[in-house]
Amino acid sequence: MMKKTEQQITDLEQQLQQQGVQYCMGAYVDIHGVPKGKVVPIGHLRQMAAGLERYTGYALDGLGQLPNEDELTSIPDLDGIIQLPWEPKIAWMPADNAFQGEPYPLSTRVALKNVLAQADAMGFGFNLGIECEIYLLKRKQDGGLSVPDADNKLNKPCYDLQGFIGQFAWLDKVSSTINQLGWDLYSLDHEDGNSQFEFDFKYADALTSCDRFIFFRFMAKHYARELGLVATMMQKPFANKTGTGAHFNMSLFDKARGENIFQSAQDPRGLVLYQTGYYFIGGLLRHGRALCAAFAPTVNSYKRLVRQGAMNYFSWAPVFNSYGSNNRTNSVRVPAGGGRCESRNTDGAVNPYLAAALAAGLEGIRDKIDPREPNEDNLYAIS
């Protein structure tokens, strides 16, 4: 986030007014990754940018304040503004928390930026792509959730085109918005659960990808409500259906040359990874159990992390702390073509800033933690 001059803020305010913006929404997140903030009229953008909007930290989960402590403030990132497509009077801005004029370390966006600074000192940039799985459901009279399309009842509905077309109105709204925002949607499909879908858009630097993921959830839920439906990234809404992941695809690049430093065709293990990538994975595995607190943050997460459970086929979710090639039974997968690693533990309720896992990966590089040979077994078949 680059600090703006007074003139730059004035110019931005005028530009937003010309675009029809009347209100500014500075969105930081609590420990759960739920966006919070205040809304100010556009004429008060200058004060908002200066951090004059104050918040009682004790009223928010996970921000570590007691009732007697001074308030937190929020600082909007004026380089990340989104004019809400469905309500152009409002400009959404990702935000950081601050305390007495300094970045607040328990703000998870600040925490990620602090680790990104460590990577920068090592000469690395961090790229992240997040796969967005989501269920589109309807609310029943008893308050429960069900599949809105009665014909969407295949036992294995993955990639089903009829189920996809059945919810095209919502899919089109979400997809069109993703592309209007310049995120470059390259694929979408019906996923493995009935009325479950996945959106895949291009990776970006980690901070940008996390900001986009927070907005994606906000936006997808809004468009579902417009249609009288419910969009949820709850990890396991149905015991007998596939859970909702948010797989994190991670790589480092050399900041001086811009080159991916995980990718190497001269890999004797055959995963198209350079040794730095293996060390990064070694760090993830060293802290694999602890990282689940961020990757899989609720009780419902662990109803997803089972090999089968109440399902009549395997869950696709990991159950062991392991890595391997294009083998989806591992918790860390190296997709075909290499150059990155994918955490399959992360789920739809994740706070992305907290779960980016960069600190563990950097430790792996510093300590040269080799993860040993990749696992190629079907881990669902192992006791």
Tab-separated table of C-alpha atoms in Angstrom:
chain	number	residue	atom	x	y	z
A	1	MET	CA	0.000	0.000	0.000
A	2	MET	CA	1.632	3.203	-1.210
A	3	LYS	CA	0.952	6.274	0.917
A	4	LYS	CA	-0.874	8.918	-1.101
A	5	THR	CA	-0.133	12.622	-1.125
A	6	GLU	CA	-2.858	15.166	-0.340
A	7	GLN	CA	-3.129	15.977	-4.042
A	8	GLN	CA	-3.395	12.313	-5.026
A	9	ILE	CA	-6.243	11.800	-2.540
A	10	THR	CA	-8.003	14.908	-3.862
A	11	ASP	CA	-7.650	13.644	-7.434
A	12	LEU	CA	-8.912	10.199	-6.413
A	13	GLU	CA	-11.906	11.701	-4.616
A	14	GLN	CA	-12.839	13.707	-7.710
A	15	GLN	CA	-12.402	10.682	-9.964
A	16	LEU	CA	-14.641	8.535	-7.757
A	17	GLN	CA	-17.291	11.256	-7.633
A	18	GLN	CA	-17.270	11.448	-11.430
A	19	GLN	CA	-17.851	7.672	-11.492
A	20	GLY	CA	-20.923	8.100	-9.274
A	21	VAL	CA	-19.383	7.024	-5.963
A	22	GLN	CA	-21.059	8.573	-2.932
A	23	TYR	CA	-19.754	6.333	-0.131
A	24	CYS	CA	-16.474	4.619	0.780
A	25	MET	CA	-16.333	1.263	2.580
A	26	GLY	CA	-13.018	0.386	4.255
A	27	ALA	CA	-13.054	-3.402	4.739
A	28	TYR	CA	-10.616	-5.012	7.155
A	29	VAL	CA	-11.276	-8.549	8.474
A	30	ASP	CA	-11.606	-10.162	11.891
A	31	ILE	CA	-9.811	-13.389	12.793
A	32	HIS	CA	-12.403	-15.374	10.796
A	33	GLY	CA	-11.772	-13.422	7.596
A	34	VAL	CA	-15.184	-11.721	7.849
A	35	PRO	CA	-15.076	-8.161	6.449
A	36	LYS	CA	-15.781	-5.369	8.933
A	37	GLY	CA	-15.663	-1.601	8.718
A	38	LYS	CA	-17.487	1.698	8.556
A	39	VAL	CA	-18.946	3.515	5.591
A	40	VAL	CA	-18.159	7.214	5.084
A	41	PRO	CA	-19.468	9.738	2.547
A	42	ILE	CA	-17.033	10.389	-0.299
A	43	GLY	CA	-16.359	13.888	1.066
A	44	HIS	CA	-14.692	12.263	4.075
A	45	LEU	CA	-12.324	10.027	2.103
A	46	ARG	CA	-9.388	12.197	3.191
A	47	GLN	CA	-10.157	11.633	6.885
A	48	MET	CA	-10.690	7.918	6.304
A	49	ALA	CA	-7.353	7.639	4.493
A	50	ALA	CA	-5.669	9.364	7.444
A	51	GLY	CA	-6.979	6.670	9.800
A	52	LEU	CA	-9.529	8.782	11.651
A	53	GLU	CA	-12.216	6.076	11.670
A	54	ARG	CA	-11.981	4.380	15.074
A	55	TYR	CA	-13.127	0.927	16.212
A	56	THR	CA	-13.588	-0.785	19.565
A	57	GLY	CA	-11.290	-3.782	19.171
A	58	TYR	CA	-12.946	-5.751	21.977
A	59	ALA	CA	-16.153	-5.840	19.866
A	60	LEU	CA	-14.319	-7.893	17.201
A	61	ASP	CA	-13.144	-11.515	17.296
A	62	GLY	CA	-9.425	-12.190	17.449
A	63	LEU	CA	-8.062	-8.643	17.546
A	64	GLY	CA	-6.702	-9.115	21.041
A	65	GLN	CA	-8.124	-6.098	22.852
A	66	LEU	CA	-9.654	-5.640	26.304
A	67	PRO	CA	-12.622	-3.304	26.986
A	68	ASN	CA	-10.405	-0.657	28.618
A	69	GLU	CA	-7.918	-0.303	25.757
A	70	ASP	CA	-7.585	2.495	23.248
A	71	GLU	CA	-9.394	2.042	19.957
A	72	LEU	CA	-8.102	0.628	16.708
A	73	THR	CA	-8.288	2.536	13.449
A	74	SER	CA	-8.427	1.337	9.856
A	75	ILE	CA	-6.311	2.521	6.943
A	76	PRO	CA	-7.871	1.848	3.508
A	77	ASP	CA	-5.673	0.608	0.673
A	78	LEU	CA	-6.428	3.207	-2.000
A	79	ASP	CA	-4.698	1.062	-4.644
A	80	GLY	CA	-7.293	-1.713	-4.247
A	81	ILE	CA	-10.593	0.125	-4.768
A	82	ILE	CA	-13.572	-1.750	-6.229
A	83	GLN	CA	-16.712	0.132	-7.200
A	84	LEU	CA	-19.491	-2.292	-6.288
A	85	PRO	CA	-20.922	-3.530	-9.606
A	86	TRP	CA	-24.422	-3.945	-8.122
A	87	GLU	CA	-24.314	-0.646	-6.151
A	88	PRO	CA	-21.976	1.817	-7.900
A	89	LYS	CA	-22.608	4.463	-5.242
A	90	ILE	CA	-20.255	2.482	-2.963
A	91	ALA	CA	-16.471	2.039	-3.316
A	92	TRP	CA	-15.023	-0.993	-1.491
A	93	MET	CA	-11.441	-0.688	-0.220
A	94	PRO	CA	-9.429	-3.394	1.567
A	95	ALA	CA	-8.022	-2.014	4.812
A	96	ASP	CA	-5.459	-2.588	7.553
A	97	ASN	CA	-5.907	-1.988	11.256
A	98	ALA	CA	-3.624	0.405	13.108
A	99	PHE	CA	-3.127	1.184	16.793
A	100	GLN	CA	-1.926	4.585	17.997
A	101	GLY	CA	-0.595	5.391	14.542
A	102	GLU	CA	1.271	2.125	13.913
A	103	PRO	CA	0.240	-0.985	11.934
A	104	TYR	CA	-1.505	-3.365	14.335
A	105	PRO	CA	0.276	-6.756	14.294
A	106	LEU	CA	-2.864	-8.775	15.190
A	107	SER	CA	-4.589	-7.477	12.068
A	108	THR	CA	-4.147	-10.496	9.793
A	109	ARG	CA	-3.632	-8.381	6.642
A	110	VAL	CA	-0.845	-6.574	8.496
A	111	ALA	CA	0.563	-9.933	9.627
A	112	LEU	CA	0.752	-11.133	6.025
A	113	LYS	CA	2.442	-7.894	4.960
A	114	ASN	CA	5.028	-8.359	7.711
A	115	VAL	CA	5.893	-11.846	6.415
A	116	LEU	CA	5.960	-10.555	2.828
A	117	ALA	CA	8.571	-8.060	4.040
A	118	GLN	CA	10.662	-10.988	5.333
A	119	ALA	CA	10.421	-12.632	1.914
A	120	ASP	CA	11.373	-9.351	0.260
A	121	ALA	CA	14.507	-9.159	2.428
A	122	MET	CA	15.441	-12.608	1.079
A	123	GLY	CA	14.877	-11.365	-2.487
A	124	PHE	CA	11.585	-13.224	-2.945
A	125	GLY	CA	8.091	-12.258	-4.027
A	126	PHE	CA	5.157	-14.548	-3.220
A	127	ASN	CA	2.470	-15.487	-5.752
A	128	LEU	CA	-0.800	-17.100	-4.712
A	129	GLY	CA	-3.726	-18.559	-6.621
A	130	ILE	CA	-6.856	-19.577	-4.705
A	131	GLU	CA	-9.417	-22.031	-6.107
A	132	CYS	CA	-12.894	-20.831	-5.100
A	133	GLU	CA	-15.305	-23.705	-4.430
A	134	ILE	CA	-18.813	-22.730	-3.351
A	135	TYR	CA	-22.280	-24.256	-2.919
A	136	LEU	CA	-25.407	-22.526	-4.263
A	137	LEU	CA	-28.379	-23.632	-2.128
A	138	LYS	CA	-31.884	-22.654	-1.081
A	139	ARG	CA	-33.325	-22.170	2.385
A	140	LYS	CA	-36.062	-24.631	3.347
A	141	GLN	CA	-39.063	-23.696	5.493
A	142	ASP	CA	-37.479	-25.393	8.515
A	143	GLY	CA	-34.329	-23.267	8.076
A	144	GLY	CA	-32.209	-26.048	6.602
A	145	LEU	CA	-30.416	-25.907	3.268
A	146	SER	CA	-31.113	-27.949	0.153
A	147	VAL	CA	-30.122	-28.121	-3.507
A	148	PRO	CA	-32.312	-25.618	-5.434
A	149	ASP	CA	-32.522	-27.665	-8.639
A	150	ALA	CA	-34.445	-30.908	-8.029
A	151	ASP	CA	-32.871	-32.430	-11.152
A	152	ASN	CA	-29.366	-31.962	-9.743
A	153	LYS	CA	-29.223	-35.330	-8.028
A	154	LEU	CA	-26.477	-37.345	-9.696
A	155	ASN	CA	-24.393	-39.492	-7.372
A	156	LYS	CA	-21.269	-38.102	-9.059
A	157	PRO	CA	-22.181	-34.677	-10.440
A	158	CYS	CA	-18.640	-33.428	-11.023
A	159	TYR	CA	-18.333	-31.536	-14.358
A	160	ASP	CA	-22.043	-32.115	-15.033
A	161	LEU	CA	-23.151	-29.671	-17.733
A	162	GLN	CA	-26.886	-29.974	-17.034
A	163	GLY	CA	-26.321	-29.049	-13.398
A	164	PHE	CA	-24.142	-26.163	-14.553
A	165	ILE	CA	-26.759	-24.764	-16.954
A	166	GLY	CA	-29.408	-25.089	-14.238
A	167	GLN	CA	-27.713	-22.318	-12.233
A	168	PHE	CA	-26.344	-20.304	-15.133
A	169	ALA	CA	-27.993	-17.023	-14.070
A	170	TRP	CA	-25.922	-16.907	-10.872
A	171	LEU	CA	-22.797	-18.347	-12.492
A	172	ASP	CA	-22.952	-15.711	-15.208
A	173	LYS	CA	-23.313	-12.842	-12.732
A	174	VAL	CA	-20.347	-14.003	-10.671
A	175	SER	CA	-18.189	-14.791	-13.715
A	176	SER	CA	-18.978	-11.510	-15.470
A	177	THR	CA	-18.083	-9.563	-12.345
A	178	ILE	CA	-14.777	-11.409	-11.962
A	179	ASN	CA	-13.815	-10.463	-15.503
A	180	GLN	CA	-15.105	-6.879	-15.201
A	181	LEU	CA	-12.743	-6.530	-12.245
A	182	GLY	CA	-9.827	-7.727	-14.377
A	183	TRP	CA	-9.119	-10.915	-12.426
A	184	ASP	CA	-8.990	-13.070	-15.585
A	185	LEU	CA	-11.381	-15.949	-14.971
A	186	TYR	CA	-10.005	-18.873	-16.959
A	187	SER	CA	-12.277	-21.739	-15.883
A	188	LEU	CA	-15.471	-22.574	-14.016
A	189	ASP	CA	-17.293	-25.846	-13.563
A	190	HIS	CA	-19.801	-27.901	-11.621
A	191	GLU	CA	-17.864	-29.445	-8.766
A	192	ASP	CA	-18.127	-32.779	-6.977
A	193	GLY	CA	-21.151	-31.959	-4.781
A	194	ASN	CA	-24.676	-31.317	-6.055
A	195	SER	CA	-24.981	-27.567	-6.788
A	196	GLN	CA	-21.323	-27.028	-5.893
A	197	PHE	CA	-19.253	-24.923	-8.294
A	198	GLU	CA	-15.672	-23.739	-8.706
A	199	PHE	CA	-14.285	-20.472	-10.090
A	200	ASP	CA	-10.618	-20.266	-11.083
A	201	PHE	CA	-9.047	-16.914	-11.884
A	202	LYS	CA	-5.438	-15.992	-12.449
A	203	TYR	CA	-2.962	-15.982	-9.572
A	204	ALA	CA	-1.515	-12.688	-8.347
A	205	ASP	CA	0.796	-11.473	-5.609
A	206	ALA	CA	-0.380	-12.911	-2.297
A	207	LEU	CA	-1.857	-9.709	-0.858
A	208	THR	CA	-3.903	-9.045	-3.998
A	209	SER	CA	-5.153	-12.647	-4.143
A	210	CYS	CA	-6.249	-12.537	-0.498
A	211	ASP	CA	-8.073	-9.233	-1.059
A	212	ARG	CA	-9.828	-10.750	-4.072
A	213	PHE	CA	-10.846	-13.872	-2.148
A	214	ILE	CA	-12.487	-11.772	0.585
A	215	PHE	CA	-14.375	-9.771	-2.033
A	216	PHE	CA	-15.312	-12.942	-3.967
A	217	ARG	CA	-17.156	-14.346	-0.954
A	218	PHE	CA	-18.907	-11.005	-0.375
A	219	MET	CA	-19.917	-10.699	-4.030
A	220	ALA	CA	-21.003	-14.321	-4.603
A	221	LYS	CA	-23.264	-14.234	-1.542
A	222	HIS	CA	-24.851	-10.979	-2.717
A	223	TYR	CA	-25.713	-12.328	-6.170
A	224	ALA	CA	-27.202	-15.456	-4.584
A	225	ARG	CA	-29.458	-13.317	-2.365
A	226	GLU	CA	-30.641	-11.427	-5.460
A	227	LEU	CA	-31.974	-14.755	-6.758
A	228	GLY	CA	-33.477	-15.788	-3.417
A	229	LEU	CA	-30.716	-18.347	-2.866
A	230	VAL	CA	-27.830	-18.900	-0.440
A	231	ALA	CA	-24.165	-19.128	-1.483
A	232	THR	CA	-21.985	-20.761	1.143
A	233	MET	CA	-18.336	-21.718	1.434
A	234	MET	CA	-19.047	-23.699	4.592
A	235	GLN	CA	-16.593	-26.565	4.591
A	236	LYS	CA	-19.057	-29.459	4.939
A	237	PRO	CA	-22.693	-28.400	4.536
A	238	PHE	CA	-23.785	-32.001	3.832
A	239	ALA	CA	-22.288	-35.053	5.521
A	240	ASN	CA	-22.814	-37.196	2.409
A	241	LYS	CA	-21.449	-34.700	-0.129
A	242	THR	CA	-18.005	-33.393	-0.977
A	243	GLY	CA	-16.669	-30.593	1.219
A	244	THR	CA	-15.631	-27.109	0.131
A	245	GLY	CA	-11.933	-26.467	-0.259
A	246	ALA	CA	-10.070	-23.303	-1.182
A	247	HIS	CA	-6.822	-24.799	-2.431
A	248	PHE	CA	-3.848	-22.435	-2.150
A	249	ASN	CA	-1.391	-22.600	-5.066
A	250	MET	CA	1.876	-21.017	-3.915
A	251	SER	CA	5.170	-20.083	-5.539
A	252	LEU	CA	8.071	-17.698	-5.018
A	253	PHE	CA	9.687	-15.514	-7.666
A	254	ASP	CA	13.005	-13.707	-7.811
A	255	LYS	CA	12.185	-10.022	-7.306
A	256	ALA	CA	15.212	-8.886	-9.298
A	257	ARG	CA	14.581	-11.077	-12.353
A	258	GLY	CA	10.863	-11.808	-12.027
A	259	GLU	CA	11.469	-15.533	-12.570
A	260	ASN	CA	9.673	-18.373	-10.792
A	261	ILE	CA	12.307	-19.873	-8.486
A	262	PHE	CA	10.345	-23.069	-7.817
A	263	GLN	CA	10.417	-24.324	-11.404
A	264	SER	CA	13.189	-26.525	-12.762
A	265	ALA	CA	13.117	-29.036	-15.610
A	266	GLN	CA	16.282	-30.604	-14.133
A	267	ASP	CA	14.484	-32.180	-11.192
A	268	PRO	CA	15.675	-35.732	-10.394
A	269	ARG	CA	12.489	-36.370	-8.388
A	270	GLY	CA	10.399	-35.633	-11.470
A	271	LEU	CA	8.085	-32.955	-10.048
A	272	VAL	CA	9.598	-30.065	-12.081
A	273	LEU	CA	10.627	-28.311	-8.868
A	274	TYR	CA	13.861	-26.568	-7.952
A	275	GLN	CA	15.376	-27.415	-4.564
A	276	THR	CA	14.041	-24.133	-3.130
A	277	GLY	CA	10.519	-25.401	-3.788
A	278	TYR	CA	11.245	-28.636	-1.936
A	279	TYR	CA	12.604	-26.675	1.030
A	280	PHE	CA	9.427	-24.543	1.008
A	281	ILE	CA	7.328	-27.720	1.112
A	282	GLY	CA	9.555	-29.023	3.907
A	283	GLY	CA	8.581	-25.988	5.977
A	284	LEU	CA	4.898	-26.594	5.291
A	285	LEU	CA	5.204	-30.206	6.418
A	286	ARG	CA	7.244	-29.336	9.518
A	287	HIS	CA	4.343	-27.137	10.648
A	288	GLY	CA	1.582	-29.142	8.947
A	289	ARG	CA	-0.438	-29.911	12.061
A	290	ALA	CA	-0.206	-26.376	13.444
A	291	LEU	CA	-1.034	-24.791	10.095
A	292	CYS	CA	-4.385	-26.583	10.177
A	293	ALA	CA	-5.476	-24.045	12.794
A	294	ALA	CA	-5.402	-21.479	9.986
A	295	PHE	CA	-6.094	-23.715	6.982
A	296	ALA	CA	-9.069	-25.472	8.601
A	297	PRO	CA	-10.329	-23.033	11.245
A	298	THR	CA	-13.634	-24.474	12.539
A	299	VAL	CA	-15.075	-27.721	13.885
A	300	ASN	CA	-16.893	-28.168	10.573
A	301	SER	CA	-13.490	-28.153	8.819
A	302	TYR	CA	-12.671	-31.534	10.345
A	303	LYS	CA	-15.881	-33.039	9.031
A	304	ARG	CA	-14.364	-32.304	5.619
A	305	LEU	CA	-10.890	-33.698	6.390
A	306	VAL	CA	-11.959	-37.354	6.288
A	307	ARG	CA	-11.266	-39.980	3.657
A	308	GLN	CA	-14.937	-40.913	3.195
A	309	GLY	CA	-17.199	-40.400	6.207
A	310	ALA	CA	-20.894	-40.614	5.267
A	311	MET	CA	-20.078	-40.386	1.559
A	312	ASN	CA	-20.267	-43.431	-0.706
A	313	TYR	CA	-16.997	-42.482	-2.417
A	314	PHE	CA	-13.736	-40.860	-1.344
A	315	SER	CA	-13.824	-37.239	-0.212
A	316	TRP	CA	-10.830	-35.739	-2.120
A	317	ALA	CA	-9.806	-34.085	1.160
A	318	PRO	CA	-6.385	-34.828	2.714
A	319	VAL	CA	-6.035	-36.891	5.883
A	320	PHE	CA	-2.214	-37.145	6.205
A	321	ASN	CA	0.580	-34.562	6.455
A	322	SER	CA	2.287	-35.485	3.181
A	323	TYR	CA	3.327	-34.259	-0.245
A	324	GLY	CA	3.595	-35.683	-3.733
A	325	SER	CA	3.042	-35.103	-7.419
A	326	ASN	CA	-0.338	-34.817	-9.132
A	327	ASN	CA	-1.803	-37.069	-6.412
A	328	ARG	CA	-4.858	-35.537	-4.774
A	329	THR	CA	-4.675	-37.722	-1.670
A	330	ASN	CA	-1.692	-35.687	-0.385
A	331	SER	CA	-2.148	-32.557	1.712
A	332	VAL	CA	0.500	-30.768	-0.385
A	333	ARG	CA	0.341	-31.478	-4.112
A	334	VAL	CA	2.737	-30.406	-6.874
A	335	PRO	CA	0.492	-30.065	-9.943
A	336	ALA	CA	1.606	-31.312	-13.365
A	337	GLY	CA	4.182	-28.934	-14.807
A	338	GLY	CA	5.607	-28.071	-11.397
A	339	GLY	CA	6.624	-24.570	-10.458
A	340	ARG	CA	4.230	-24.340	-7.526
A	341	CYS	CA	2.785	-26.312	-4.637
A	342	GLU	CA	-0.842	-26.605	-3.638
A	343	SER	CA	-2.132	-26.845	-0.074
A	344	ARG	CA	-5.268	-28.987	-0.134
A	345	ASN	CA	-5.991	-28.476	3.587
A	346	THR	CA	-7.284	-24.939	3.117
A	347	ASP	CA	-11.076	-24.653	3.051
A	348	GLY	CA	-13.765	-22.154	2.159
A	349	ALA	CA	-14.035	-20.572	5.626
A	350	VAL	CA	-10.336	-19.707	5.683
A	351	ASN	CA	-8.963	-16.292	6.612
A	352	PRO	CA	-6.621	-16.073	3.597
A	353	TYR	CA	-4.270	-13.504	5.127
A	354	LEU	CA	-3.667	-15.766	8.104
A	355	ALA	CA	-3.372	-18.952	6.066
A	356	ALA	CA	-0.971	-17.913	3.306
A	357	ALA	CA	1.677	-20.170	4.933
A	358	LEU	CA	4.595	-18.072	3.735
A	359	ALA	CA	6.305	-17.964	7.140
A	360	ALA	CA	6.497	-21.780	7.337
A	361	GLY	CA	7.762	-21.995	3.763
A	362	LEU	CA	10.454	-19.372	4.377
A	363	GLU	CA	11.576	-21.285	7.460
A	364	GLY	CA	11.907	-24.369	5.277
A	365	ILE	CA	14.164	-22.434	2.906
A	366	ARG	CA	16.277	-20.909	5.677
A	367	ASP	CA	16.673	-24.242	7.486
A	368	LYS	CA	16.983	-26.278	4.245
A	369	ILE	CA	14.274	-28.720	5.317
A	370	ASP	CA	14.091	-31.453	2.704
A	371	PRO	CA	10.680	-33.187	2.636
A	372	ARG	CA	12.260	-36.456	1.429
A	373	GLU	CA	10.791	-38.465	-1.417
A	374	PRO	CA	7.265	-37.633	-2.630
A	375	ASN	CA	4.396	-39.949	-1.764
A	376	GLU	CA	2.721	-41.557	-4.775
A	377	ASP	CA	0.453	-43.987	-2.886
A	378	ASN	CA	-3.312	-43.759	-2.583
A	379	LEU	CA	-3.363	-42.528	1.010
A	380	TYR	CA	-7.059	-43.376	1.336
A	381	ALA	CA	-6.019	-47.043	1.178
A	382	ILE	CA	-3.531	-46.754	4.078
A	383	SER	CA	-4.621	-47.464	7.634
